Short mmCIF file of C-alpha atoms in Angstrom, two decimals:
data_model
loop_
_atom_site.label_atom_id
_atom_site.label_comp_id
_atom_site.label_asym_id
_atom_site.label_seq_id
_atom_site.Cartn_x
_atom_site.Cartn_y
_atom_site.Cartn_z
CA UNK A 1 91.12 82.07 98.25
CA UNK A 2 89.84 85.36 98.64
CA UNK A 3 86.29 85.83 97.13
CA UNK A 4 84.89 88.91 95.67
CA UNK A 5 81.36 90.22 95.37
CA UNK A 6 80.32 92.85 92.99
CA UNK A 7 76.94 94.33 91.60
CA UNK A 8 75.93 92.28 88.50
CA UNK A 9 75.02 95.42 86.53
CA UNK A 10 75.12 99.14 86.48
CA UNK A 11 73.84 101.81 84.41
CA UNK A 12 75.21 105.36 83.79
CA UNK A 13 75.04 108.37 81.37
CA UNK A 14 77.84 109.93 79.52
CA UNK A 15 79.82 112.43 81.51
CA UNK A 16 79.08 111.16 84.87
CA UNK A 17 81.36 109.65 87.44
CA UNK A 18 80.82 105.83 88.16
CA UNK A 19 81.75 104.27 91.26
CA UNK A 20 82.08 100.27 91.28
CA UNK A 21 82.42 98.70 94.52
CA UNK A 22 83.84 95.25 95.24
CA UNK A 23 83.55 93.23 98.68
CA UNK A 24 86.47 90.91 99.72
CA UNK A 25 85.93 90.50 103.17
CA UNK A 26 88.67 87.51 103.48
CA UNK A 27 91.52 89.36 101.91
CA UNK A 28 94.77 88.15 102.96
CA UNK A 29 97.74 90.41 104.16
CA UNK A 30 99.61 89.96 101.10
CA UNK A 31 97.05 90.17 98.62
CA UNK A 32 96.66 92.94 96.07
CA UNK A 33 93.53 94.38 94.38
CA UNK A 34 93.15 94.40 90.58
CA UNK A 35 90.58 95.60 88.34
CA UNK A 36 90.17 94.49 84.59
CA UNK A 37 88.06 95.70 81.75
CA UNK A 38 86.41 93.61 79.12
CA UNK A 39 84.70 94.40 75.74
CA UNK A 40 82.64 91.69 73.97
CA UNK A 41 84.56 88.95 72.28
CA UNK A 42 88.03 90.61 73.60
CA UNK A 43 90.34 89.56 76.24
CA UNK A 44 90.43 91.49 79.67
CA UNK A 45 92.42 94.67 79.89
CA UNK A 46 94.22 95.68 83.09
CA UNK A 47 92.86 98.98 84.51
CA UNK A 48 94.58 99.54 87.83
CA UNK A 49 96.00 97.78 90.95
CA UNK A 50 96.32 98.72 94.60
CA UNK A 51 97.30 97.42 97.90
CA UNK A 52 95.83 100.18 100.30
CA UNK A 53 94.49 103.98 100.33
CA UNK A 54 94.17 105.41 96.75
CA UNK A 55 95.82 104.63 93.46
CA UNK A 56 95.11 106.94 90.46
CA UNK A 57 96.19 106.57 86.69
CA UNK A 58 95.28 107.98 83.61
CA UNK A 59 92.06 105.79 83.30
CA UNK A 60 90.64 105.50 86.73
CA UNK A 61 91.17 105.57 90.46
CA UNK A 62 91.09 103.01 93.07
CA UNK A 63 89.99 103.62 96.47
CA UNK A 64 90.67 101.14 99.37
CA UNK A 65 89.69 101.52 103.11
CA UNK A 66 91.95 100.87 105.85
CA UNK A 67 90.58 97.49 106.67
CA UNK A 68 90.82 96.40 103.05
CA UNK A 69 87.61 94.58 103.06
CA UNK A 70 86.12 96.48 99.98
CA UNK A 71 87.38 98.52 97.10
CA UNK A 72 86.04 100.95 94.76
CA UNK A 73 86.94 101.71 91.25
CA UNK A 74 86.11 105.24 90.10
CA UNK A 75 85.74 105.97 86.37
CA UNK A 76 85.59 109.76 85.93
CA UNK A 77 83.29 111.25 83.22
CA UNK A 78 82.33 107.97 81.40
CA UNK A 79 81.73 107.79 77.83
CA UNK A 80 79.82 105.39 75.66
CA UNK A 81 82.96 103.53 74.92
CA UNK A 82 83.40 102.56 78.71
CA UNK A 83 80.34 100.48 78.23
CA UNK A 84 82.00 97.01 79.49
CA UNK A 85 82.35 94.10 81.98
CA UNK A 86 84.65 95.21 85.05
CA UNK A 87 86.27 92.41 87.13
CA UNK A 88 87.65 92.92 90.49
CA UNK A 89 90.19 90.34 91.38
CA UNK A 90 92.22 89.75 94.73
CA UNK A 91 95.63 88.17 94.48
CA UNK A 92 96.64 85.09 96.55
CA UNK A 93 99.74 84.93 98.70
CA UNK A 94 102.85 84.49 96.72
CA UNK A 95 103.18 80.66 97.34
CA UNK A 96 103.85 79.87 93.67
CA UNK A 97 100.35 78.78 93.03
CA UNK A 98 97.83 80.26 90.58
CA UNK A 99 96.43 83.93 91.46
CA UNK A 100 93.67 86.09 90.71
CA UNK A 101 90.33 84.37 90.10
CA UNK A 102 87.89 86.15 87.97
CA UNK A 103 84.30 86.40 89.15
CA UNK A 104 81.23 87.09 87.21
CA UNK A 105 82.14 90.91 87.02
CA UNK A 106 80.06 94.12 86.76
CA UNK A 107 78.23 94.97 83.19
CA UNK A 108 78.53 98.71 82.99
CA UNK A 109 76.16 100.19 80.46
CA UNK A 110 76.79 104.04 79.67
CA UNK A 111 73.72 105.65 77.93
CA UNK A 112 73.84 108.85 75.78
CA UNK B 1 104.92 95.27 70.21
CA UNK B 2 104.11 93.35 73.31
CA UNK B 3 101.40 90.93 72.60
CA UNK B 4 99.81 87.44 73.24
CA UNK B 5 98.68 85.72 70.04
CA UNK B 6 96.32 82.77 69.73
CA UNK B 7 95.58 80.44 67.00
CA UNK B 8 93.08 79.65 65.45
CA UNK B 9 90.71 82.56 66.53
CA UNK B 10 87.72 80.49 65.53
CA UNK B 11 87.29 76.71 65.10
CA UNK B 12 84.20 74.62 64.61
CA UNK B 13 85.05 70.78 65.19
CA UNK B 14 83.31 67.50 65.99
CA UNK B 15 83.26 65.45 69.13
CA UNK B 16 86.28 63.17 69.59
CA UNK B 17 88.59 64.99 67.07
CA UNK B 18 91.77 66.20 68.87
CA UNK B 19 92.69 69.72 68.71
CA UNK B 20 95.15 72.10 69.85
CA UNK B 21 95.06 75.84 70.40
CA UNK B 22 98.27 77.53 70.33
CA UNK B 23 99.20 80.51 72.60
CA UNK B 24 102.48 82.43 72.29
CA UNK B 25 103.87 85.72 74.06
CA UNK B 26 106.70 87.95 73.32
CA UNK B 27 107.29 89.38 76.58
CA UNK B 28 109.46 86.80 78.12
CA UNK B 29 106.81 86.24 80.74
CA UNK B 30 107.10 83.38 83.20
CA UNK B 31 103.52 82.99 84.22
CA UNK B 32 100.85 81.91 81.72
CA UNK B 33 97.28 80.79 81.89
CA UNK B 34 94.37 79.48 79.88
CA UNK B 35 90.82 80.56 80.66
CA UNK B 36 87.46 79.67 79.44
CA UNK B 37 84.64 82.16 79.44
CA UNK B 38 80.96 81.21 79.37
CA UNK B 39 77.75 83.30 79.71
CA UNK B 40 76.97 84.37 83.13
CA UNK B 41 80.09 82.33 84.61
CA UNK B 42 82.81 85.02 83.98
CA UNK B 43 86.33 83.60 83.16
CA UNK B 44 87.37 80.32 84.83
CA UNK B 45 90.93 79.34 84.80
CA UNK B 46 91.89 75.87 83.21
CA UNK B 47 95.45 75.59 83.55
CA UNK B 48 98.47 77.72 84.59
CA UNK B 49 102.13 77.52 84.19
CA UNK B 50 104.83 79.08 86.31
CA UNK B 51 107.61 78.48 83.96
CA UNK B 52 109.01 75.91 81.55
CA UNK B 53 107.82 72.44 82.33
CA UNK B 54 105.98 73.85 85.55
CA UNK B 55 102.12 73.32 84.92
CA UNK B 56 99.41 73.06 87.38
CA UNK B 57 95.46 72.73 87.26
CA UNK B 58 93.04 75.74 87.66
CA UNK B 59 89.56 75.59 88.50
CA UNK B 60 88.21 73.61 85.62
CA UNK B 61 91.07 71.38 84.08
CA UNK B 62 89.00 68.27 83.21
CA UNK B 63 89.01 67.39 79.50
CA UNK B 64 92.22 69.63 78.94
CA UNK B 65 95.92 69.15 78.65
CA UNK B 66 98.66 71.73 78.40
CA UNK B 67 102.53 71.61 77.96
CA UNK B 68 105.07 74.39 78.39
CA UNK B 69 108.34 73.23 76.73
CA UNK B 70 109.44 76.74 75.72
CA UNK B 71 108.88 79.97 77.60
CA UNK B 72 107.13 81.79 75.08
CA UNK B 73 104.31 79.24 74.16
CA UNK B 74 101.71 77.43 75.95
CA UNK B 75 99.37 75.44 73.85
CA UNK B 76 96.05 73.95 75.02
CA UNK B 77 95.20 70.48 73.88
CA UNK B 78 91.68 68.93 73.80
CA UNK B 79 92.44 65.05 73.55
CA UNK B 80 88.75 64.33 72.83
CA UNK B 81 86.52 67.54 72.70
CA UNK B 82 83.07 67.30 73.67
CA UNK B 83 80.08 69.75 73.13
CA UNK B 84 80.23 71.10 76.88
CA UNK B 85 83.84 72.44 75.91
CA UNK B 86 82.15 74.73 73.58
CA UNK B 87 83.46 78.15 74.83
CA UNK B 88 85.59 81.33 74.28
CA UNK B 89 88.96 80.76 75.25
CA UNK B 90 91.67 83.15 76.32
CA UNK B 91 95.45 82.78 77.07
CA UNK B 92 97.23 85.20 79.24
CA UNK B 93 100.64 85.94 80.42
CA UNK B 94 102.31 87.91 83.22
CA UNK B 95 105.69 88.69 84.54
CA UNK B 96 104.86 87.59 88.10
CA UNK B 97 101.95 86.31 90.53
CA UNK B 98 100.47 90.03 90.95
CA UNK B 99 101.59 91.69 87.65
CA UNK B 100 98.78 92.73 85.48
CA UNK B 101 97.92 89.73 82.89
CA UNK B 102 98.15 90.50 79.26
CA UNK B 103 95.29 88.58 77.41
CA UNK B 104 95.12 87.20 73.96
CA UNK B 105 92.41 87.90 71.52
CA UNK B 106 90.52 84.82 72.17
CA UNK B 107 89.58 81.55 70.36
CA UNK B 108 85.80 80.68 69.66
CA UNK B 109 85.44 76.93 69.79
CA UNK B 110 82.39 75.23 68.74
CA UNK B 111 82.14 71.36 69.10
CA UNK B 112 79.36 69.62 67.50
#
């Protein structure tokens, strides 16, 4: 089971780019990297998923180096509404077993 | 609208009184999971199901039961609730093991 390590918290200001890095040293060949966002008292919401290199959608970018032992979620020009907890997850091999264990996440606080 | 619903959203009960939290999804997803979330511990998986009549334990299954008699429903059963099961519970579904998970709105359970 691939374990992930993220910073516990980060602070930023409105309009800045925020990069949250996740370490997953024992990622397996078939594992995908997925990021979720969670607001207080709500269920997590999918942000982005990738396997290697770079993935971009309308919300964020995900950078994955060649060794795949880490990944970086990039949020361009954050706003106050981006204040949330961000989870990095690594998917297990598709053996039919459970996948994607949530860690403690990174609490992002965006200030005006 | 694609969604996962949970009921009830809030529940206060007493030790030992059996309860069921319902979960239903309208996306025809095969995979469903139950999580509990406690301060400082992130989300921990309780049980998961890969299809009808196929369920397995997650990280913290003690004190819980589940059933999957229909594809859309995945109820969580607490036969004899105890105060240490006071938590925020989330149900989630996905179409396959690496697809994004859709989370329900959460059920806040208090056991006195």
